[in-house]
Coordinates of C-alpha atoms in Angstrom, one line a residue:
M1 CA -5.2 -19.4 25.0
S2 CA -1.3 -20.1 26.0
I3 CA 0.0 -23.4 25.5
E4 CA 3.6 -24.0 27.2
K5 CA 6.0 -24.8 24.9
R6 CA 9.6 -24.7 24.9
E7 CA 11.2 -26.2 21.9
T8 CA 14.0 -24.7 19.4
V9 CA 12.6 -24.4 15.6
H10 CA 14.1 -23.8 12.5
I11 CA 12.7 -21.0 11.2
T12 CA 12.0 -21.9 6.6
G13 CA 10.5 -18.7 6.2
V14 CA 8.6 -15.7 6.2
S15 CA 4.9 -15.2 6.5
H16 CA 3.0 -12.1 4.4
Q17 CA 2.9 -10.1 8.0
G18 CA 6.6 -10.8 8.0
E19 CA 6.9 -13.4 10.8
G20 CA 9.3 -16.4 10.7
V21 CA 7.6 -19.8 9.9
G22 CA 8.9 -23.2 11.1
R23 CA 8.1 -26.3 12.4
L24 CA 7.4 -27.6 15.9
A25 CA 8.5 -31.2 16.5
D26 CA 5.1 -33.0 16.0
G27 CA 4.7 -31.2 12.4
R28 CA 2.6 -28.2 13.4
V29 CA 3.0 -25.0 11.6
V30 CA 4.3 -21.7 14.2
F31 CA 4.3 -18.4 13.4
V32 CA 7.2 -16.6 15.3
P33 CA 7.9 -13.0 15.0
G34 CA 10.9 -11.3 14.8
A35 CA 12.6 -14.9 13.6
L36 CA 14.3 -14.4 10.0
P37 CA 15.2 -17.6 7.6
E38 CA 17.0 -20.2 8.4
E39 CA 17.5 -19.0 12.0
D40 CA 17.7 -21.5 14.6
V41 CA 15.2 -20.1 17.5
I42 CA 13.7 -21.3 21.0
I43 CA 10.2 -20.4 21.7
G44 CA 8.3 -19.7 24.4
D45 CA 4.7 -20.3 24.8
L46 CA 2.4 -21.3 22.3
A47 CA -0.7 -19.0 22.1
K48 CA -3.5 -19.6 19.0
E49 CA -4.4 -16.6 17.3
K50 CA -6.9 -16.8 14.9
K51 CA -6.2 -20.9 13.9
R52 CA -2.6 -20.2 13.7
L53 CA 0.1 -21.2 16.4
V54 CA 2.5 -18.2 17.5
A55 CA 4.8 -18.2 19.6
P56 CA 7.7 -15.5 21.0
I57 CA 11.3 -15.7 20.6
E58 CA 13.3 -16.5 23.7
E59 CA 16.5 -17.1 22.2
I60 CA 18.3 -16.7 18.6
T61 CA 20.2 -20.0 19.2
L62 CA 21.6 -19.8 15.4
A63 CA 21.2 -15.9 13.9
H64 CA 21.2 -15.3 10.3
P65 CA 24.2 -13.2 8.6
E66 CA 21.9 -10.8 7.3
R67 CA 20.2 -9.9 10.7
V68 CA 21.2 -6.6 11.8
V69 CA 19.8 -4.0 14.6
P70 CA 16.9 -1.8 13.8
A71 CA 17.2 1.5 13.3
C72 CA 13.9 2.9 14.9
P73 CA 14.0 2.5 18.6
V74 CA 10.2 2.1 19.2
Y75 CA 10.2 -1.2 15.8
H76 CA 9.3 -3.7 18.0
A77 CA 6.1 -2.4 19.8
C78 CA 5.4 -0.2 16.9
G79 CA 4.8 -3.2 14.4
G80 CA 4.1 -0.9 11.1
C81 CA 7.3 -2.0 10.1
Q82 CA 8.4 -5.7 9.7
L83 CA 11.5 -6.5 8.6
Q84 CA 14.0 -3.8 9.6
H85 CA 15.6 -6.3 11.5
A86 CA 16.6 -7.8 8.0
A87 CA 19.9 -6.2 5.7
P88 CA 18.5 -4.7 2.4
A89 CA 19.8 -7.6 0.9
L90 CA 17.9 -10.1 2.6
Q91 CA 14.6 -8.2 2.8
E92 CA 15.0 -8.3 -1.2
E93 CA 15.9 -12.3 -1.1
I94 CA 12.2 -12.3 1.6
K95 CA 10.1 -10.6 -0.8
T96 CA 11.0 -12.6 -3.6
R97 CA 10.3 -15.5 -1.9
R98 CA 7.3 -14.5 -1.0
V99 CA 6.1 -14.1 -4.3
Q100 CA 7.8 -17.3 -5.9
D101 CA 6.0 -19.6 -2.9
A102 CA 2.9 -18.4 -3.7
C103 CA 3.6 -18.7 -7.2
E104 CA 4.3 -22.7 -5.9
R105 CA 2.1 -23.1 -3.4
I106 CA -1.3 -21.5 -4.2
G107 CA -0.5 -21.3 -8.4
H108 CA 0.8 -24.1 -8.4
L109 CA 3.1 -22.8 -11.3
D110 CA 6.5 -22.9 -12.0
L111 CA 7.5 -20.2 -13.3
T112 CA 10.8 -17.5 -12.5
V113 CA 10.7 -14.6 -10.5
L114 CA 13.4 -11.8 -10.7
P115 CA 14.5 -10.2 -7.9
T116 CA 12.7 -7.7 -6.1
L117 CA 13.6 -3.6 -7.2
M118 CA 14.3 -2.2 -4.3
M119 CA 14.9 1.3 -3.1
A120 CA 18.6 2.7 -2.6
D121 CA 17.5 4.7 0.2
P122 CA 14.4 3.1 1.5
W123 CA 14.1 5.4 4.5
R124 CA 11.7 9.3 5.2
Y125 CA 9.4 7.5 1.4
R126 CA 6.4 7.5 3.2
N127 CA 4.4 10.4 1.8
K128 CA 1.5 10.1 3.8
G129 CA 0.4 9.2 7.2
I130 CA -2.4 8.5 9.3
F131 CA -1.9 9.2 13.3
H132 CA -3.7 8.5 16.3
V133 CA -4.1 11.6 18.9
N134 CA -4.1 9.8 22.4
E135 CA -4.1 12.0 25.9
A136 CA -2.6 10.8 28.9
G137 CA -2.5 13.2 32.0
G138 CA -3.4 15.7 29.9
E139 CA -1.6 15.9 27.4
A140 CA -2.1 14.8 23.5
R141 CA 0.3 12.3 21.7
L142 CA 0.2 11.7 18.0
G143 CA 1.2 7.7 17.3
F144 CA 0.4 4.3 16.5
Y145 CA -1.7 1.5 18.0
G146 CA 1.2 -1.5 18.0
A147 CA 1.8 -4.7 17.1
A148 CA -0.6 -6.1 19.8
G149 CA -3.4 -3.7 18.2
H150 CA -3.8 -2.3 22.5
A151 CA -0.8 -0.5 23.2
F152 CA -0.7 3.3 22.1
V153 CA 3.4 3.7 20.0
P154 CA 4.5 7.8 20.3
A155 CA 5.3 8.0 16.3
T156 CA 6.9 11.5 16.2
D157 CA 10.4 10.4 15.3
C158 CA 9.0 7.9 12.6
L159 CA 12.4 6.9 9.9
L160 CA 9.6 6.3 7.2
F161 CA 8.5 10.1 7.0
S162 CA 10.6 13.1 6.7
Q163 CA 11.8 15.4 9.2
A164 CA 10.0 18.4 8.3
V165 CA 6.8 15.9 8.7
N166 CA 8.0 14.7 12.6
N167 CA 9.0 18.5 13.6
L168 CA 5.1 18.9 12.5
L169 CA 3.5 16.7 14.3
K170 CA 5.9 17.1 17.2
D171 CA 4.6 20.9 17.3
L172 CA 1.1 19.7 17.2
E173 CA 1.4 17.7 19.8
K174 CA 2.0 21.0 22.0
R175 CA -0.6 22.8 20.4
I176 CA -2.9 20.2 20.5
T177 CA -2.5 19.6 24.4
A178 CA -2.7 23.9 24.7
T179 CA -6.4 23.7 23.6
G180 CA -7.5 21.2 26.3
R181 CA -9.6 19.4 24.1
A182 CA -7.1 16.2 22.5
G183 CA -10.4 14.0 23.1
H184 CA -11.7 16.1 20.1
I185 CA -9.7 14.7 17.7
R186 CA -9.3 11.4 16.9
K187 CA -6.9 11.2 14.2
V188 CA -4.5 13.3 11.9
M189 CA -3.8 12.7 8.7
V190 CA -0.7 14.2 6.9
R191 CA -0.1 14.4 3.0
Q192 CA 3.3 15.5 2.1
S193 CA 4.0 16.3 -1.6
F194 CA 8.1 14.9 -2.7
A195 CA 7.6 17.7 -5.8
T196 CA 7.4 20.9 -3.5
G197 CA 7.6 20.3 -0.4
E198 CA 4.1 21.2 0.6
I199 CA 1.9 19.1 3.2
M200 CA -1.8 18.5 3.5
L201 CA -2.9 18.3 7.1
A202 CA -6.5 16.7 7.9
F203 CA -8.3 16.6 11.4
I204 CA -10.3 13.6 12.1
T205 CA -13.2 13.5 14.5
E206 CA -16.6 12.0 15.3
D207 CA -18.2 15.6 15.5
Q208 CA -19.6 16.8 12.6
A209 CA -18.1 20.3 13.2
F210 CA -14.9 21.0 13.7
R211 CA -14.8 22.5 16.7
L212 CA -10.8 24.1 17.5
P213 CA -10.7 26.9 14.1
K214 CA -8.1 28.9 16.5
L215 CA -5.8 25.7 16.3
A216 CA -6.4 25.3 12.6
D217 CA -5.5 28.9 11.9
S218 CA -2.9 29.0 14.3
L219 CA -0.9 26.1 12.0
L220 CA -1.8 28.0 8.3
A221 CA -0.1 31.0 9.6
D222 CA 3.2 29.5 11.5
Y223 CA 3.7 27.2 8.4
P224 CA 4.3 28.4 4.9
N225 CA 4.6 24.8 3.8
L226 CA 1.7 24.0 5.3
T227 CA -0.8 24.7 2.6
S228 CA -3.8 22.8 2.7
L229 CA -5.5 22.0 6.1
W230 CA -9.0 20.1 6.0
H231 CA -11.4 18.4 8.6
N232 CA -12.9 14.9 8.4
V233 CA -16.3 13.1 9.7
L234 CA -15.5 9.5 10.9
T235 CA -18.5 8.0 11.3
N236 CA -17.5 4.2 11.6
P237 CA -14.2 3.4 13.5
R238 CA -13.8 0.9 11.5
L239 CA -12.3 3.1 9.4
A240 CA -9.7 4.8 9.0
T241 CA -11.4 8.2 7.4
G242 CA -14.8 9.0 7.1
R243 CA -16.8 10.4 4.0
A244 CA -17.5 13.7 4.6
W245 CA -14.2 16.5 4.1
H246 CA -14.6 19.5 4.8
H247 CA -11.8 22.3 3.7
L248 CA -10.4 24.7 7.0
G249 CA -7.9 26.7 4.5
G250 CA -5.4 26.9 2.5
Q251 CA -5.3 25.3 -1.5
R252 CA -8.1 22.7 -1.8
S253 CA -5.7 20.3 -3.3
L254 CA -1.8 19.1 -3.2
S255 CA 0.6 19.3 -6.2
D256 CA 2.7 15.5 -6.7
C257 CA 4.7 14.0 -8.9
I258 CA 5.5 10.3 -10.3
G259 CA 8.4 10.4 -12.5
D260 CA 7.2 13.8 -14.6
L261 CA 3.7 13.1 -14.1
Q262 CA 2.3 16.2 -12.1
V263 CA -1.3 15.2 -10.4
H264 CA -3.5 17.5 -8.1
L265 CA -4.5 15.3 -5.1
S266 CA -7.3 15.8 -2.8
P267 CA -7.4 15.0 1.1
A268 CA -9.1 11.6 0.0
S269 CA -6.9 11.2 -3.4
F270 CA -5.5 7.3 -3.7
F271 CA -2.1 7.3 -4.0
Q272 CA 0.9 5.2 -4.3
V273 CA 2.7 6.2 -0.6
N274 CA 6.3 6.4 -2.1
N275 CA 6.8 8.6 -4.9
R276 CA 10.2 7.3 -6.2
Q277 CA 9.5 3.2 -6.2
A278 CA 6.3 4.2 -7.9
K279 CA 8.0 5.6 -10.8
V280 CA 9.9 2.4 -10.4
L281 CA 7.0 0.4 -10.8
Y282 CA 5.2 2.7 -13.3
D283 CA 8.2 2.2 -15.6
Q284 CA 7.9 -1.8 -15.0
I285 CA 4.4 -1.2 -16.2
R286 CA 5.1 1.1 -19.5
H287 CA 8.2 -1.5 -20.5
R288 CA 6.4 -4.4 -21.0
A289 CA 3.2 -2.6 -22.4
A290 CA 5.7 -1.6 -25.4
L291 CA 3.0 0.9 -26.7
T292 CA 3.8 1.9 -30.0
G293 CA 0.4 5.0 -30.2
R294 CA -1.9 3.0 -32.1
E295 CA -3.0 0.6 -28.6
T296 CA -6.3 0.8 -26.4
V297 CA -5.4 0.3 -23.3
L298 CA -8.4 0.1 -20.7
D299 CA -7.4 0.9 -17.2
L300 CA -9.6 -1.5 -14.8
Y301 CA -9.5 0.2 -11.1
G302 CA -7.6 3.1 -12.2
G303 CA -8.0 5.3 -9.0
I304 CA -6.9 9.0 -9.4
G305 CA -5.7 8.0 -13.4
T306 CA -2.3 7.8 -12.7
I307 CA -0.8 4.6 -14.2
G308 CA -3.5 5.7 -17.3
L309 CA -2.2 9.1 -17.4
Y310 CA 1.7 7.8 -17.6
L311 CA 1.0 5.7 -20.5
A312 CA -1.8 8.0 -22.0
R313 CA 1.2 9.7 -24.6
D314 CA 1.9 6.0 -25.9
A315 CA -1.1 5.0 -26.7
K316 CA -4.0 5.5 -28.9
S317 CA -6.6 5.7 -25.8
V318 CA -6.8 5.2 -22.9
I319 CA -10.5 4.2 -20.8
G320 CA -9.9 4.4 -16.8
V321 CA -12.3 2.8 -14.8
E322 CA -13.0 3.3 -10.8
S323 CA -15.9 2.8 -8.8
I324 CA -14.8 5.8 -6.7
G325 CA -16.5 9.1 -7.7
D326 CA -14.2 11.4 -6.4
A327 CA -11.1 9.7 -7.5
T328 CA -12.6 9.4 -11.2
R329 CA -13.0 12.6 -11.1
D330 CA -9.9 13.6 -9.5
A331 CA -8.7 11.5 -12.8
R332 CA -10.5 13.8 -15.5
D333 CA -9.0 17.3 -13.5
N334 CA -5.7 15.7 -13.7
A335 CA -6.0 14.5 -17.4
R336 CA -7.5 18.0 -17.7
Q337 CA -5.2 20.0 -16.3
L338 CA -2.1 18.0 -18.2
G339 CA -3.2 18.6 -21.5
I340 CA -4.3 15.1 -22.3
S341 CA -7.1 15.1 -24.4
N342 CA -7.1 11.2 -25.3
A343 CA -7.7 9.5 -21.7
S344 CA -11.4 9.3 -20.6
F345 CA -12.3 8.3 -17.3
V346 CA -15.5 6.3 -15.8
T347 CA -17.2 5.8 -12.7
A348 CA -18.1 2.1 -12.7
K349 CA -17.5 -1.2 -10.7
A350 CA -14.9 -3.2 -13.2
E351 CA -17.0 -6.2 -13.1
T352 CA -20.2 -4.9 -14.2
W353 CA -18.6 -2.3 -16.6
L354 CA -16.3 -4.7 -18.5
P355 CA -19.1 -7.3 -19.5
R356 CA -20.8 -4.6 -21.6
Q357 CA -17.6 -3.4 -23.2
V358 CA -16.4 -6.1 -25.4
K359 CA -19.8 -6.7 -26.0
D360 CA -20.1 -3.6 -27.8
H361 CA -17.0 -2.3 -29.2
P362 CA -14.1 -5.1 -29.9
A363 CA -11.6 -6.0 -27.6
P364 CA -8.8 -3.6 -26.3
D365 CA -4.7 -4.2 -27.2
L366 CA -4.1 -3.6 -23.2
I367 CA -6.0 -4.2 -20.2
I368 CA -4.5 -3.4 -17.0
V369 CA -5.7 -4.5 -13.7
D370 CA -4.1 -3.3 -10.7
P371 CA -6.8 -4.2 -8.1
P372 CA -7.3 -4.4 -4.2
R373 CA -5.8 -7.1 -1.9
K374 CA -8.7 -9.8 -2.5
G375 CA -7.7 -9.7 -6.0
L376 CA -9.9 -10.3 -9.4
H377 CA -13.8 -10.6 -9.6
D378 CA -14.6 -14.2 -10.8
R379 CA -16.9 -12.6 -13.1
L380 CA -14.1 -10.1 -14.4
I381 CA -11.5 -13.3 -14.8
D382 CA -14.4 -14.3 -16.9
T383 CA -15.0 -11.7 -19.1
L384 CA -10.6 -10.6 -19.0
I385 CA -10.5 -14.4 -20.8
T386 CA -13.6 -15.0 -22.5
S387 CA -13.2 -11.1 -24.7
K388 CA -9.4 -12.7 -26.3
T389 CA -7.4 -9.5 -25.0
P390 CA -4.4 -10.4 -26.7
T391 CA -2.1 -8.7 -23.6
I392 CA -2.9 -8.0 -19.7
I393 CA -0.8 -6.7 -17.3
Y394 CA -1.8 -7.2 -13.9
V395 CA -0.3 -5.0 -10.8
S396 CA -1.0 -7.0 -7.3
C397 CA 0.1 -5.8 -3.9
N398 CA -1.2 -9.4 -2.2
P399 CA 1.0 -12.3 -3.6
A400 CA -1.6 -15.1 -2.5
T401 CA -4.6 -13.7 -4.4
L402 CA -2.0 -12.8 -7.6
A403 CA -0.9 -16.6 -8.3
R404 CA -4.7 -17.4 -7.2
D405 CA -5.3 -15.1 -10.1
L406 CA -2.2 -16.5 -12.7
K407 CA -3.4 -19.7 -12.2
T408 CA -6.6 -19.4 -13.6
F409 CA -5.4 -17.3 -16.7
H410 CA -2.8 -20.1 -17.1
K411 CA -4.9 -22.6 -17.6
N412 CA -7.7 -20.5 -20.4
G413 CA -4.8 -19.9 -22.5
Y414 CA -2.5 -17.0 -21.1
Q415 CA 1.1 -17.5 -21.3
I416 CA 3.1 -15.7 -17.9
H417 CA 6.1 -13.5 -19.1
D418 CA 7.9 -12.5 -16.6
I419 CA 7.1 -11.8 -12.5
Q420 CA 8.7 -8.4 -11.3
P421 CA 8.7 -8.1 -7.6
V422 CA 9.2 -4.2 -6.7
D423 CA 9.9 -2.7 -3.3
L424 CA 7.3 -0.2 -2.5
F425 CA 7.2 -0.5 1.1
P426 CA 10.9 -1.2 2.0
Q427 CA 11.2 -2.1 6.1
T428 CA 7.9 -4.2 5.9
A429 CA 6.9 -7.3 4.4
H430 CA 4.8 -5.9 1.8
V431 CA 5.8 -6.2 -1.9
E432 CA 4.1 -5.2 -5.3
T433 CA 4.2 -7.4 -8.2
V434 CA 3.7 -6.6 -12.1
V435 CA 3.6 -9.7 -14.2
L436 CA 3.1 -9.9 -18.0
L437 CA 0.2 -12.3 -19.7
Q438 CA -0.1 -12.6 -23.4
K439 CA -2.4 -14.8 -25.4
K440 CA -1.2 -18.0 -26.8

């Protein structure tokens, strides 16, 4: 529903989606895509979206001095990035402020948030992407669905991916078009190793069988750096990928590194999309852990074990807990190939496994939690508090749920020492955060 409204709004902050936030003359909050803090903008017609008022910019009457021209020509249509129009210094300020605001408003905590650790060269950092296949006029195009979710935006020149990936995608468009069956492929997943330059490619279809074997064979023959090719069956369109993976050719995994930690990735493996900033994040965790070689460490929501393995050589033992069996198997394989014998991995939900663990075993010296955006399960928080674990390191991808959970820990005797945001996703509104908590 659209409401005609034209007035000047002063922007005071930025939402978790990267929109400017201000107030109308009548006091209501309005979200203004593309607006930056401290700007004055004349807005267009208001629209109600999921109980929020959203308005476009008609005119910027006072621009932030750190506003810049976005480098990407399809930036405003794509929506994959939200902050390209902000210079790096302003992006740092926005991300730090977002964590600070969440701690104050949601956590009611008077804490100092350290400046966000930014990336020196914030372009071409992504090691993985999933591209939709769109067919128009008999030609296949690869790209994303835009900010509004409906318009298709070609993305074979994306500045977040390497030139090698972009070149492959452009050629892939031609090859898919030549098959005459572009509709057979819904999406394409590309993963590139920043350690070796090798590429893993997966065709995502609704069909149980991949019906373009010549396309697969020609790609493997013509691209020496394309070393792993897969087919994924997607039965639920609301998901990015399906559960069934079929190997089409080449190697079954891809080798990549975070710092000096080398891991092997299957197509379904979760791996941080920014290798260089992942090392920054993991080094912050290692610094706060301050391990001496005598500690027992639990790594909850451990994925393929990268955090636990990164710390294992500094600890007495590490136990990683992850609910997805394929990820646990990857973690065990990586530990074996790295020769790390003091790390073990369990397939279980953290909130059901930890109560049994602390009941039957002494409290660990350190627990690391890296939950999804929804934050920690209530039962897990209760167990963490009653376990009297002396040190917890909380790694978060969502400042709002982080602040909510920190409030509970603070009320129950944990001191929050410092809060360190890390920019794993330059040009976007997303931010990771590392927090050290110690029992008083």
